[in-house]
Coordinates of C-alpha atoms in Angstrom, one line a residue:
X241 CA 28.4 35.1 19.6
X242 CA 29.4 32.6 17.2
X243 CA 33.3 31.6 16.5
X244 CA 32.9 33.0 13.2
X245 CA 31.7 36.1 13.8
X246 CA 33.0 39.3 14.8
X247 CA 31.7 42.7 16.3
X248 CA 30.4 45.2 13.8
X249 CA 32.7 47.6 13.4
X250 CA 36.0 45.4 13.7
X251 CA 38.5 47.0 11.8
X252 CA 40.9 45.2 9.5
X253 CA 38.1 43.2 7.3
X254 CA 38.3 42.5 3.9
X255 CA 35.6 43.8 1.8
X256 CA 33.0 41.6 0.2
X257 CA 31.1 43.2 -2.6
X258 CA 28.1 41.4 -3.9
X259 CA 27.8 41.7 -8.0
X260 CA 24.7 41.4 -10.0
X261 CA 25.6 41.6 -14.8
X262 CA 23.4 44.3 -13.9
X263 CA 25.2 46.0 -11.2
X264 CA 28.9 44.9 -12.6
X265 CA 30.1 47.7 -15.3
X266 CA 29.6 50.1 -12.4
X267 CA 31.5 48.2 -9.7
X268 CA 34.2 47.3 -11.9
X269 CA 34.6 51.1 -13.1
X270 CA 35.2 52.0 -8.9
X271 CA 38.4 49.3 -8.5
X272 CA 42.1 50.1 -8.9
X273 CA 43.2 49.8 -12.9
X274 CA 45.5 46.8 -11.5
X275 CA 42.5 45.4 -10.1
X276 CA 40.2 46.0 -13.7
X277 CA 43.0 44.4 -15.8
X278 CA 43.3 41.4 -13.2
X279 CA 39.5 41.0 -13.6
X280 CA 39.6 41.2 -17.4
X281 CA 42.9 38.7 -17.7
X282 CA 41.1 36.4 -15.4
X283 CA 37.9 36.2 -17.4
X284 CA 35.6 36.8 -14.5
X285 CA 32.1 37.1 -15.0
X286 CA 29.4 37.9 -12.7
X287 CA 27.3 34.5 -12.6
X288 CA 25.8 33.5 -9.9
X289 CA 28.1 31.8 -7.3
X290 CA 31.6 33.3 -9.1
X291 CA 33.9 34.7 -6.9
X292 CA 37.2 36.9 -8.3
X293 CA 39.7 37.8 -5.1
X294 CA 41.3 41.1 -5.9
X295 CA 44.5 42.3 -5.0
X296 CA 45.8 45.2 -3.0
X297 CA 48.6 47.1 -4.1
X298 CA 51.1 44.6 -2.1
X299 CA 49.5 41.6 -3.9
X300 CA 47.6 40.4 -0.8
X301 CA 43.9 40.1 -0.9
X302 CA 42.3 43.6 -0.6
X303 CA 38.7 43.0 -2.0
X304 CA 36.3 40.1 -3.3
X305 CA 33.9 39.9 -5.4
X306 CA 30.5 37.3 -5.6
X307 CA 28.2 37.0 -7.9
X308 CA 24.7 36.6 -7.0
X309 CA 21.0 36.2 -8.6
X310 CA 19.2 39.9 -9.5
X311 CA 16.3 40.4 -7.1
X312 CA 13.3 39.3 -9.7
X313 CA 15.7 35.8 -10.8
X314 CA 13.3 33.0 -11.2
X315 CA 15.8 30.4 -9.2
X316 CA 17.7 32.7 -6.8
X317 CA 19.2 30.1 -4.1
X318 CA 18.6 31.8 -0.6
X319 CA 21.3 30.5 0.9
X320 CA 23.8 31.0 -2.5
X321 CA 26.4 33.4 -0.4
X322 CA 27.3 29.8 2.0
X323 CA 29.3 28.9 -1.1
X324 CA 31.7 31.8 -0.8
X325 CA 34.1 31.0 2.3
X326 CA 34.5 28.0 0.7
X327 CA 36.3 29.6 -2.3
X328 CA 37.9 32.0 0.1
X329 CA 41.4 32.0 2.1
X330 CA 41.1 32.0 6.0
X331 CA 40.8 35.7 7.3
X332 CA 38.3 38.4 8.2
X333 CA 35.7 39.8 5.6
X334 CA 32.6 41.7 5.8
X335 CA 30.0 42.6 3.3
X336 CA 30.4 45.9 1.5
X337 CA 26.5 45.9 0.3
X338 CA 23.3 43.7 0.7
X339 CA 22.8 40.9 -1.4
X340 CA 19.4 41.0 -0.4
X341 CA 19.0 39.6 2.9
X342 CA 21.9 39.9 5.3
X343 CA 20.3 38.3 8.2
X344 CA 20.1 35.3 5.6
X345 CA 23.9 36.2 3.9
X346 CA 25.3 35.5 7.3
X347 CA 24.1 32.4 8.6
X348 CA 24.8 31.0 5.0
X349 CA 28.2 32.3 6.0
X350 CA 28.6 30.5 9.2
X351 CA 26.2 27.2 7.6
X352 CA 28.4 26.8 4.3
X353 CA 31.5 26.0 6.8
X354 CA 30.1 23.2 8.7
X355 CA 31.9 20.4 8.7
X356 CA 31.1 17.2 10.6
X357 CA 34.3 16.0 12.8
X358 CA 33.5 13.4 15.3
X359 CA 35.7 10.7 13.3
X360 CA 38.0 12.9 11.7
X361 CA 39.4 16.1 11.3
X362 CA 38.6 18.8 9.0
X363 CA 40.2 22.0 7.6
X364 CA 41.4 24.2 10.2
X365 CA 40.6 27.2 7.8
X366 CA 38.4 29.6 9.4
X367 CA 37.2 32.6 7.5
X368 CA 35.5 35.0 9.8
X369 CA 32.8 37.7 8.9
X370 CA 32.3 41.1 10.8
X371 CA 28.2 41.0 11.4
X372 CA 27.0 43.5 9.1
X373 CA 25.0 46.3 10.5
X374 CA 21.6 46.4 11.5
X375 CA 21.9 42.2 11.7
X376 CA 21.1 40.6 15.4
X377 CA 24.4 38.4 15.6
X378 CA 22.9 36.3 18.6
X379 CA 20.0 35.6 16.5
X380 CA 21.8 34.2 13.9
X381 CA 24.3 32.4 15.8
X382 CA 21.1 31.0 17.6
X383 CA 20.0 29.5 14.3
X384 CA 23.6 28.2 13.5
X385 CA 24.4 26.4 16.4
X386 CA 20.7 24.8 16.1
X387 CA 21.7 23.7 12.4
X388 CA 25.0 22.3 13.8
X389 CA 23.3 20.3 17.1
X390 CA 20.6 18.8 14.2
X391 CA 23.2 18.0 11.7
X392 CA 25.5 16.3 14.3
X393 CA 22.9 14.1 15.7
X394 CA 21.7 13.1 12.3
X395 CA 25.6 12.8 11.1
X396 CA 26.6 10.3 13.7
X397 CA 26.2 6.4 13.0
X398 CA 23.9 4.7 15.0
X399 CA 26.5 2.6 17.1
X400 CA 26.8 6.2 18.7
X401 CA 23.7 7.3 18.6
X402 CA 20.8 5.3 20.0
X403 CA 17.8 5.9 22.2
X404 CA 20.0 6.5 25.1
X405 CA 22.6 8.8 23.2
X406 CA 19.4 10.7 21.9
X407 CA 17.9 11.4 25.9
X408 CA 22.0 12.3 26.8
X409 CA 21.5 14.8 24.0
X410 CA 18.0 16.5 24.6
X411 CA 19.6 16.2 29.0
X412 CA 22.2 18.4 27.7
X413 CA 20.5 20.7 26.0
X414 CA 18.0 21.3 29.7
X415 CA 21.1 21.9 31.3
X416 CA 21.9 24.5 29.0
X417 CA 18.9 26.6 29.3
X418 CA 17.9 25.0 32.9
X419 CA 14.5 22.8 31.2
X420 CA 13.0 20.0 33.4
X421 CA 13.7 16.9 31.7
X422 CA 12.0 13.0 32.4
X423 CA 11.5 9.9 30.5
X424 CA 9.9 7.0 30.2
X425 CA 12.0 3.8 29.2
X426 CA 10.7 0.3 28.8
X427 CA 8.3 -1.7 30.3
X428 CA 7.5 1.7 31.7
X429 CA 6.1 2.7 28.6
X430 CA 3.2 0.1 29.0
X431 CA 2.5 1.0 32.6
X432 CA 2.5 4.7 31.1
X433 CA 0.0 4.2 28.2
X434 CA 2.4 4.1 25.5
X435 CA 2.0 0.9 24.5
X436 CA 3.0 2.1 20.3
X437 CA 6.3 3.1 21.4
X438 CA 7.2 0.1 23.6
X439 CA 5.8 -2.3 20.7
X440 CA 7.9 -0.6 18.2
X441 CA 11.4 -0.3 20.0
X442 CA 11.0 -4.2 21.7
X443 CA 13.4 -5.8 19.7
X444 CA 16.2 -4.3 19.8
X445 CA 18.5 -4.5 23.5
X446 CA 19.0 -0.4 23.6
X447 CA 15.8 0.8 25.4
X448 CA 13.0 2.9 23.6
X449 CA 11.7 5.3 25.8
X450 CA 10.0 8.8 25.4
X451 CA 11.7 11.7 26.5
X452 CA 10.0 15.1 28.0
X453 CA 11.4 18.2 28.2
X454 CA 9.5 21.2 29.6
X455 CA 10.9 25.3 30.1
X456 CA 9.3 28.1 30.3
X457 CA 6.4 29.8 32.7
X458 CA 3.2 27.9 33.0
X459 CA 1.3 30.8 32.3
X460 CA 2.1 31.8 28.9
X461 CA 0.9 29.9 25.5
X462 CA 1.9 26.3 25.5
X463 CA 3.8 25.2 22.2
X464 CA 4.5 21.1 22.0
X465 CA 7.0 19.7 19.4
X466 CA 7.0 16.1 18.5
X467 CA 10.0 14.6 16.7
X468 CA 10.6 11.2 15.2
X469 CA 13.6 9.4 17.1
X470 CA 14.0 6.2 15.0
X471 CA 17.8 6.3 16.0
X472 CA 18.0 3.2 13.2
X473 CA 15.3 1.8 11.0
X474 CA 15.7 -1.8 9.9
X475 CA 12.3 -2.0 8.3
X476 CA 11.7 -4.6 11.1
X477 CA 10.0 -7.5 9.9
X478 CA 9.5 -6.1 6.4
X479 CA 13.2 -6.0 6.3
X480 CA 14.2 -2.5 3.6
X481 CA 16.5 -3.7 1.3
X482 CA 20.6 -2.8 2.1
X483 CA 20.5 0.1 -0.1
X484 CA 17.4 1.8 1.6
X485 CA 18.7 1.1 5.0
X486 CA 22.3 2.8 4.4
X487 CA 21.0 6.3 5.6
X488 CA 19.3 4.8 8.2
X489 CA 21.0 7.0 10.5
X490 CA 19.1 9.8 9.7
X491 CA 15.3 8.3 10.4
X492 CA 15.9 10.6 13.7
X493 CA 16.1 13.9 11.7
X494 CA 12.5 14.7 13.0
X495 CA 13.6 14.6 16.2
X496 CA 16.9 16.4 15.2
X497 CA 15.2 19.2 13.6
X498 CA 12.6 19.5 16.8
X499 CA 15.5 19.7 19.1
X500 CA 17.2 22.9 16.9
X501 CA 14.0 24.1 17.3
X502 CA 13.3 24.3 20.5
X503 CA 17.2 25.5 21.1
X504 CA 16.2 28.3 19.2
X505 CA 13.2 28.8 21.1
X506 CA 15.3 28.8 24.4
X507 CA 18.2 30.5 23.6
X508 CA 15.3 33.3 22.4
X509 CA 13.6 33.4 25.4
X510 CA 10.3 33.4 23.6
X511 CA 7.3 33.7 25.8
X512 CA 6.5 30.5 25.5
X513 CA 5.4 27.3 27.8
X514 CA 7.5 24.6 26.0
X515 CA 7.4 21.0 25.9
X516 CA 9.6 18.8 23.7
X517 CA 8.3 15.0 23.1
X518 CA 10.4 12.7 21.3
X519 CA 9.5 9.2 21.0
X520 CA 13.0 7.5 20.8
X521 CA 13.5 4.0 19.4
X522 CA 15.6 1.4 17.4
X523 CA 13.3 -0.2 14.9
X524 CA 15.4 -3.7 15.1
X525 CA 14.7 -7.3 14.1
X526 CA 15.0 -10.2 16.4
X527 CA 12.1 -13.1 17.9
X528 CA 9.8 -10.2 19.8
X529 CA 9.7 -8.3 17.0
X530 CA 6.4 -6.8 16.1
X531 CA 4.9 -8.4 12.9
X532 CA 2.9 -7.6 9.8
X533 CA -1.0 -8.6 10.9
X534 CA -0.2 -7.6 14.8
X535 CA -3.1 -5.6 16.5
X536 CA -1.3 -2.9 18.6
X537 CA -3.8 -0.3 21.1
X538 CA -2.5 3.4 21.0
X539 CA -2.9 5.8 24.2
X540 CA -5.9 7.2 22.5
X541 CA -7.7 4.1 22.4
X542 CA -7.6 3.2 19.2
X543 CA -7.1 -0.1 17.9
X544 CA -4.1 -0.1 14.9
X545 CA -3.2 -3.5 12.8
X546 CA 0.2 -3.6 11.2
X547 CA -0.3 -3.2 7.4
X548 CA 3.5 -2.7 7.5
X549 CA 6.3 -3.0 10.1
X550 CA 8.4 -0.3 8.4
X551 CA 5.9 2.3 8.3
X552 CA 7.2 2.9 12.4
X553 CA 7.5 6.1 12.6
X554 CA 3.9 7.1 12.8
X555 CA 3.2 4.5 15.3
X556 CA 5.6 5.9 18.0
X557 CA 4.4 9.7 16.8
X558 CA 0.4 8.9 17.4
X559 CA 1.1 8.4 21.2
X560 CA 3.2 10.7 21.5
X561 CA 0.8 13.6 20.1
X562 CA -2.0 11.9 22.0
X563 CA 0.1 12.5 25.2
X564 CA 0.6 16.4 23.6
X565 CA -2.7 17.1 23.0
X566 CA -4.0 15.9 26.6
X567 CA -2.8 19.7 27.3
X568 CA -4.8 21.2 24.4
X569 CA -1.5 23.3 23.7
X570 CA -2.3 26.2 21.5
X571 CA 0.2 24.8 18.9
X572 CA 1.4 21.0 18.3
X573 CA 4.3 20.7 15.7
X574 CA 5.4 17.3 15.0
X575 CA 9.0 16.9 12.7
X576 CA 9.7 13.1 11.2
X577 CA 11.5 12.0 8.5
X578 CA 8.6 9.9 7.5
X579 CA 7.5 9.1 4.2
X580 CA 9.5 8.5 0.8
X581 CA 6.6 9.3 -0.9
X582 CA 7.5 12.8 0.3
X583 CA 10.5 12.6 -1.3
X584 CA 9.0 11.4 -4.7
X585 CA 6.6 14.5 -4.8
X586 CA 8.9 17.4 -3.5
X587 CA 12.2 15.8 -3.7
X588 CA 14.6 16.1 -0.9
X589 CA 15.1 20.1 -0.5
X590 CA 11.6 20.9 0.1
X591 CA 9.2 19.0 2.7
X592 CA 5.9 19.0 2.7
X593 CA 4.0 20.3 5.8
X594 CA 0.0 19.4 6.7
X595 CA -2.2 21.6 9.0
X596 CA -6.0 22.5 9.0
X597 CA -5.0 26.1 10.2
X598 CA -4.5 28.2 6.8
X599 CA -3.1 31.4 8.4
X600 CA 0.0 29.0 9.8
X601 CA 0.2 27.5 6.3
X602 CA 0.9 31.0 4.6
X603 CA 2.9 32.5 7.7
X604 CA 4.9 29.5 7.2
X605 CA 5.3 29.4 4.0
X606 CA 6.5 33.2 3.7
X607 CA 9.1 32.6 6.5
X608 CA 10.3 29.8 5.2
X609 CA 11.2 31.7 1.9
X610 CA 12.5 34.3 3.8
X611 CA 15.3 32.7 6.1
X612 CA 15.9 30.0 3.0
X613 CA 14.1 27.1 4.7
X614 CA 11.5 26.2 2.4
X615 CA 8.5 24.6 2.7
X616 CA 5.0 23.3 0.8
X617 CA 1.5 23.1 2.1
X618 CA 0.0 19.6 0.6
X619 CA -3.4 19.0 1.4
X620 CA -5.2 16.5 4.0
X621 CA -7.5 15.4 1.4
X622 CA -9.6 13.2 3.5
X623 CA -11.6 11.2 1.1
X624 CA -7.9 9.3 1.0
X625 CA -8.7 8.2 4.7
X626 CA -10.4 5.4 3.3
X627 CA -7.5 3.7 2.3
X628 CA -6.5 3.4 6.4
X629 CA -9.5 0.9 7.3
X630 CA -9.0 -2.6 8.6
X631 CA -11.1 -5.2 8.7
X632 CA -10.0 -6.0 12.6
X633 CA -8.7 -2.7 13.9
X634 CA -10.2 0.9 14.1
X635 CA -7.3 1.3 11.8
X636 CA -4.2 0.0 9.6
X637 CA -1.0 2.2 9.4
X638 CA -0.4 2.0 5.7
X639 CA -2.8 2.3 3.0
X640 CA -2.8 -0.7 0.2
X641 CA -3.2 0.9 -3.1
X642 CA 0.9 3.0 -2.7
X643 CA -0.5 6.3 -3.4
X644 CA -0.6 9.8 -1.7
X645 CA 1.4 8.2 0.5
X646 CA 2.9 11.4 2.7
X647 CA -0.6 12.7 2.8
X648 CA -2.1 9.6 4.2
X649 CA 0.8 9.0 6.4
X650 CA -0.3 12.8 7.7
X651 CA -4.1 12.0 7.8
X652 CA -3.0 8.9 10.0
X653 CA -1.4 11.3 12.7
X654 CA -4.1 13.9 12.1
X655 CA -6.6 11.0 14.3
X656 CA -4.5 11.3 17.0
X657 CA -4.8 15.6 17.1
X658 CA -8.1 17.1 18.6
X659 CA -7.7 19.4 21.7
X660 CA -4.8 21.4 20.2
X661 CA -5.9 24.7 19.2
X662 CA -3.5 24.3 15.6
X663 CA -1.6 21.1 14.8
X664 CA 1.0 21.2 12.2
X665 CA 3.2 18.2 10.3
X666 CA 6.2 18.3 8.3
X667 CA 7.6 15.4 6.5
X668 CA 11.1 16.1 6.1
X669 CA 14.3 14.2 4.6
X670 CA 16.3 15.6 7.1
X671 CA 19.3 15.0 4.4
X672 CA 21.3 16.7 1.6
X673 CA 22.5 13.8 -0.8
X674 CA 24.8 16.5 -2.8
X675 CA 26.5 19.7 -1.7
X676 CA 24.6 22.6 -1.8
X677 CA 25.5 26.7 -0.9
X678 CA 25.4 26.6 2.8
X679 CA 24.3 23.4 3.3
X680 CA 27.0 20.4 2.7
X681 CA 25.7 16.7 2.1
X682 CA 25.0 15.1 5.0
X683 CA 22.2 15.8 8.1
X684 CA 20.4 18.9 8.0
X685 CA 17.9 20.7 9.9
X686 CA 14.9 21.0 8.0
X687 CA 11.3 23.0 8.6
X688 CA 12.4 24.2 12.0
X689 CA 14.0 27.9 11.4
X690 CA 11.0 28.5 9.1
X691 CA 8.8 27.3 12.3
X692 CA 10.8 29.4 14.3
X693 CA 10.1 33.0 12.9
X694 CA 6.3 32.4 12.9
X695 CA 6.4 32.0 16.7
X696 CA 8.9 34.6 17.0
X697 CA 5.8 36.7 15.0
X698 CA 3.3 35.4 17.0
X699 CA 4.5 35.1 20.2
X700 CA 7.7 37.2 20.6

């Protein structure tokens, strides 16, 4: 069980009661006096996020209130209850009603106190939570220590975090749940058929390579995830500018998010066959570079010129589905942090996803509401496919006219999917560029809890 959770029933807890204006006058009207009169000399209101801590009779902290959205609020944050231990002194609470979900209360609880300390140290505070009743405390500390292993990776600078560091990281994770690991590094990835990953990670000195993890019996339903491992984007050739490459870092969130995932899925025991693929590489700059105008084959056989040498990320991804879809899994999901047109249509908190299965999209969509990891079905519109000719090449990997880029980006990948009984995308940011409840700026997971529950549903 998590470090910051407790056994239900562990005595000694204070109580947390969750406050709606509706539900207020009465909860107010069952405290102490003292406690009414501290509430109305302190001014406290029950808005969403507010927190009053009560006193006992000895002046120690002997209840708290939190205010949350009603049930039918238009902009009710799912995650809102990860800002309370933050306003909270170190001890033990637990929740004294449901603020709607507690499944979703508690790994808020545990999410809101991350705190990434590789370079230096944090707050020792730790306020603990009993696990309310009815909730499956392995399940959610499943889901939090997949948050914290995706927001580490994506935290940590690429100077510790290359290629490499990325294989040393998925190696660790087999060990842990006794998963086959190999990989494919350098000139090995030509002599493989992987020619997209080896062009893409040549210049720089840390090896690309491709990583393959694979747990689970051979006999039940195979499940492939794919996840971007740019461990550092330059823009290659078509250099970005400084202030586009200073989170950088975090152009391996696909892969980030893919390996929480498939933690989950582990840790689980789902009845899965699982394979993990992720195409690690440093996008660098130096003489054998690849270049704008380049002609570049793919494992599929399909010819790709280089409309744009920072527009990586879905040349490393197409061989590694193609290498996925060889099995004809019954579900391919690939995670990459991949487009910024993404972010100019959903912004950062929401990534869009692509698929040509329509249950998955609204399975998907419902979980993600549910466990407060929201996602948005845009379309594969494939009249846009146009914009992906070349006049040399079967294809180009960026469109000329700069629009609908994150759906073209997806129609790109979508060439590269055809044996697979349902293929899905998400194009996540794989950031949070200002503190949110339960989810403080830096890395995050993205797509992949919401992923999770629909194969819990479908194959668990």
């Amino acid at each position: 069980m998590h470090p910051l959770l407790r056994p239900a029933g562990t005595a000694g807890a204070t109580p947390v009661t969750f406050v709606t204006p509706k539900s207020f006058p009465t909860v107010k009207a069952r405290l102490r006096p003292a406690q009414q009169n501290f509430l109305e000399a302190t001014g406290f209101e029950p808005h969403p996020g507010r927190t009053a801590i009560l006193p006992d009779a000895k002046g120690a902290v002997g209840a708290v209130l939190f205010g949350v959205e009603a049930e039918d609020a238009r902009h009710r944050d799912p995650l809102l209850v990860g800002k309370l231990p933050g306003q909270l002194p170190a001890g033990l609470y637990h929740f004294a009603n449901d603020p709607g979900d507690l499944t979703r209360a508690a790994f808020a609880w545990i999410a809101g106190q991350y705190r990434f300390t590789r370079y230096r140290k944090a707050s020792a505070k730790e306020v603990l939570l009993v696990v309310p009743s009815g909730v499956d405390g392995e399940a959610v500390t499943q889901a939090a220590e997949a948050t914290t292993i995706a927001r580490d990776l994506i935290n940590t600078p690429a100077n510790d975090l290359g290629p490499a560091e990325l294989e040393t990281a998925i190696r660790d994770l087999a060990r842990r749940h006794r998963a086959k690991v190999t990989s494919i590094i350098g000139e090995d990835l030509l002599k493989q058929n992987l020619p997209m990953i080896h062009a893409v990670g040549a210049a720089s000195p840390r090896a690309p390579r491709l990583v393959d993890l694979v747990w689970g019996n051979e006999k039940h339903p195979k499940v492939t995830l794919v996840g971007k491992g740019v461990c550092f984007d330059t823009g290659g050739l078509d250099l970005k500018p400084s202030s586009s490459m200073l989170l950088m870092k975090k152009d391996m969130g696909g892969a980030a998010a893919a390996i929480g995932l498939a933690h989950m899925i582990m840790a689980a025991r789902l009845p899965v066959r699982l394979r993990l693929l992720v195409p690690a590489v440093e996008n660098a700059v130096a003489g054998n570079a690849f270049r704008p105008g380049d002609v570049f084959p793919t494992r599929k056989g399909l010819t790709v010129e280089i409309g744009n040498t920072d527009a990586e990320g879905r040349l490393i991804l197409c061989d590694a589905l193609t290498l996925a879809d060889e099995e004809a899994p019954e579900l391919i999901a690939d995670f990459a942090t991949l487009t910024g047109a993404a972010r100019v249509a959903l912004g950062p908190d929401l990534p869009p996803v692509y698929t040509h299965d329509d249950a998955l999209a609204a399975e998907l969509a419902a979980a993600g509401m549910a466990v407060g990891d929201p996602v948005w079905r845009l379309p594969l519109w494939q009249p846009y496919a146009g914009g992906l000719d070349s006049k040399v090449a079967d294809m180009n990997n960026v469109t000329t006219g700069g629009f609908a880029g994150s759906i073209t980006a997806a129609l790109y990948l979508a060439r590269f999917v055809e044996k697979a009984k349902s293929w899905l995308h998400a194009d996540v940011f794989g950031w949070v560029p200002s503190e949110k409840p339960g989810r403080p700026q830096g890395g995050e997971m993205q797509a992949a809890r919401a992923l999770f529950e629909v194969l819990k549903g479908r194959f668990g």
